[in-house]
mmCIF file of C-alpha atoms in Angstrom:
data_model
loop_
_atom_site.group_PDB
_atom_site.id
_atom_site.type_symbol
_atom_site.label_atom_id
_atom_site.label_comp_id
_atom_site.label_asym_id
_atom_site.label_seq_id
_atom_site.Cartn_x
_atom_site.Cartn_y
_atom_site.Cartn_z
ATOM 1 C CA MET C 1 128.943 47.257 116.006
ATOM 2 C CA ARG C 2 129.677 44.301 113.821
ATOM 3 C CA ILE C 3 127.608 42.468 111.247
ATOM 4 C CA THR C 4 126.969 38.888 112.286
ATOM 5 C CA ASN C 5 124.903 35.857 111.315
ATOM 6 C CA GLY C 6 122.175 33.766 112.876
ATOM 7 C CA SER C 7 124.515 31.169 114.338
ATOM 8 C CA ASP C 8 126.322 33.736 116.494
ATOM 9 C CA PRO C 9 126.007 32.776 120.204
ATOM 10 C CA VAL C 10 125.627 36.458 121.099
ATOM 11 C CA PHE C 11 121.835 36.066 120.748
ATOM 12 C CA ASP C 12 121.676 33.506 123.527
ATOM 13 C CA LYS C 13 124.207 35.404 125.631
ATOM 14 C CA LEU C 14 122.457 38.785 125.498
ATOM 15 C CA VAL C 15 118.737 38.075 125.154
ATOM 16 C CA THR C 16 117.719 36.274 128.332
ATOM 17 C CA GLY C 17 114.752 35.819 130.639
ATOM 18 C CA LYS C 18 111.483 37.431 129.630
ATOM 19 C CA ASP C 19 113.165 39.195 126.692
ATOM 20 C CA LYS C 20 113.478 35.800 124.972
ATOM 21 C CA TYR C 21 109.679 35.750 124.798
ATOM 22 C CA LEU C 22 109.149 39.441 124.086
ATOM 23 C CA PHE C 23 111.751 39.457 121.311
ATOM 24 C CA ASN C 24 111.225 35.941 119.957
ATOM 25 C CA LEU C 25 111.017 37.468 116.482
ATOM 26 C CA LEU C 26 114.792 37.958 116.682
ATOM 27 C CA TYR C 27 115.150 34.180 116.717
ATOM 28 C CA ARG C 28 112.939 33.872 113.644
ATOM 29 C CA ILE C 29 114.804 36.619 111.791
ATOM 30 C CA ARG C 30 118.172 35.033 112.498
ATOM 31 C CA GLU C 31 117.016 31.917 110.629
ATOM 32 C CA ASP C 32 116.350 33.859 107.396
ATOM 33 C CA PRO C 33 119.243 33.403 104.935
ATOM 34 C CA GLY C 34 119.143 37.019 103.706
ATOM 35 C CA SER C 35 118.650 38.718 107.048
ATOM 36 C CA PHE C 36 120.707 41.629 108.367
ATOM 37 C CA LEU C 37 122.051 41.146 111.883
ATOM 38 C CA ALA C 38 124.401 43.417 113.821
ATOM 39 C CA THR C 39 125.532 43.665 117.441
ATOM 40 C CA ASP C 40 127.958 45.461 119.713
ATOM 41 C CA ASP C 41 128.341 42.189 121.690
ATOM 42 C CA SER C 42 127.122 43.694 124.957
ATOM 43 C CA THR C 43 124.057 45.952 124.720
ATOM 44 C CA CYS C 44 122.449 45.881 121.276
ATOM 45 C CA ILE C 45 121.153 43.577 118.551
ATOM 46 C CA ILE C 46 119.743 44.899 115.268
ATOM 47 C CA ALA C 47 117.775 42.445 113.118
ATOM 48 C CA ARG C 48 115.943 42.710 109.804
ATOM 49 C CA SER C 49 114.670 39.898 107.577
ATOM 50 C CA ASN C 50 114.949 41.867 104.335
ATOM 51 C CA PRO C 51 114.666 45.454 103.039
ATOM 52 C CA ASN C 52 110.855 45.203 102.920
ATOM 53 C CA THR C 53 110.395 44.297 106.585
ATOM 54 C CA PRO C 54 110.734 46.248 109.839
ATOM 55 C CA VAL C 55 113.999 46.666 111.699
ATOM 56 C CA TRP C 56 113.942 45.245 115.215
ATOM 57 C CA ILE C 57 116.361 46.578 117.810
ATOM 58 C CA TRP C 58 116.924 44.952 121.183
ATOM 59 C CA LEU C 59 118.684 47.145 123.756
ATOM 60 C CA LYS C 60 119.922 45.909 127.117
ATOM 61 C CA HIS C 61 120.123 49.544 128.270
ATOM 62 C CA PRO C 62 120.514 52.925 126.566
ATOM 63 C CA PRO C 63 123.447 52.648 124.157
ATOM 64 C CA VAL C 64 126.676 54.592 124.566
ATOM 65 C CA PRO C 65 127.192 57.429 122.055
ATOM 66 C CA PRO C 66 129.258 55.461 119.476
ATOM 67 C CA VAL C 67 126.678 52.646 119.359
ATOM 68 C CA ARG C 68 123.826 55.159 119.292
ATOM 69 C CA GLN C 69 125.450 56.842 116.277
ATOM 70 C CA GLU C 70 125.810 53.519 114.445
ATOM 71 C CA ILE C 71 122.161 52.665 115.112
ATOM 72 C CA ALA C 72 121.086 56.107 113.877
ATOM 73 C CA ALA C 73 123.205 55.732 110.735
ATOM 74 C CA TYR C 74 121.663 52.340 109.946
ATOM 75 C CA LEU C 75 118.125 53.645 110.504
ATOM 76 C CA SER C 76 118.870 56.686 108.326
ATOM 77 C CA GLN C 77 120.031 54.334 105.578
ATOM 78 C CA CYS C 78 116.807 52.316 105.898
ATOM 79 C CA LEU C 79 114.702 55.481 105.705
ATOM 80 C CA ALA C 80 116.589 56.661 102.620
ATOM 81 C CA GLU C 81 116.065 53.322 100.868
ATOM 82 C CA SER C 82 112.328 53.075 101.494
ATOM 83 C CA SER C 83 109.650 55.720 101.874
ATOM 84 C CA CYS C 84 107.436 53.151 103.604
ATOM 85 C CA VAL C 85 109.664 52.833 106.677
ATOM 86 C CA ASN C 86 108.320 54.236 109.943
ATOM 87 C CA ILE C 87 109.971 54.393 113.349
ATOM 88 C CA SER C 88 108.190 53.649 116.604
ATOM 89 C CA SER C 89 109.516 52.714 120.006
ATOM 90 C CA CYS C 90 108.322 51.310 123.271
ATOM 91 C CA PRO C 91 110.274 52.001 126.468
ATOM 92 C CA ALA C 92 110.955 49.037 128.701
#
């Protein structure tokens, strides 16, 4: 995983078709100057506007173990920083 910015073409490369509509919030988040954005360039995008907002994760398919571990580490960090953070998921 690498930290990126909103002008990275990876968003348009990875998020296609109906996912562009379902995950349109990713496009809004990438415009925020202080947002956190990370990707593995092939299966995952993590986006967060700021520490007080939810983390959004787009997955092309289930991540491989190294990517899964990086996602888990980031979510653990978010949970440690804020007691108001909750995790929910919706399978595709």
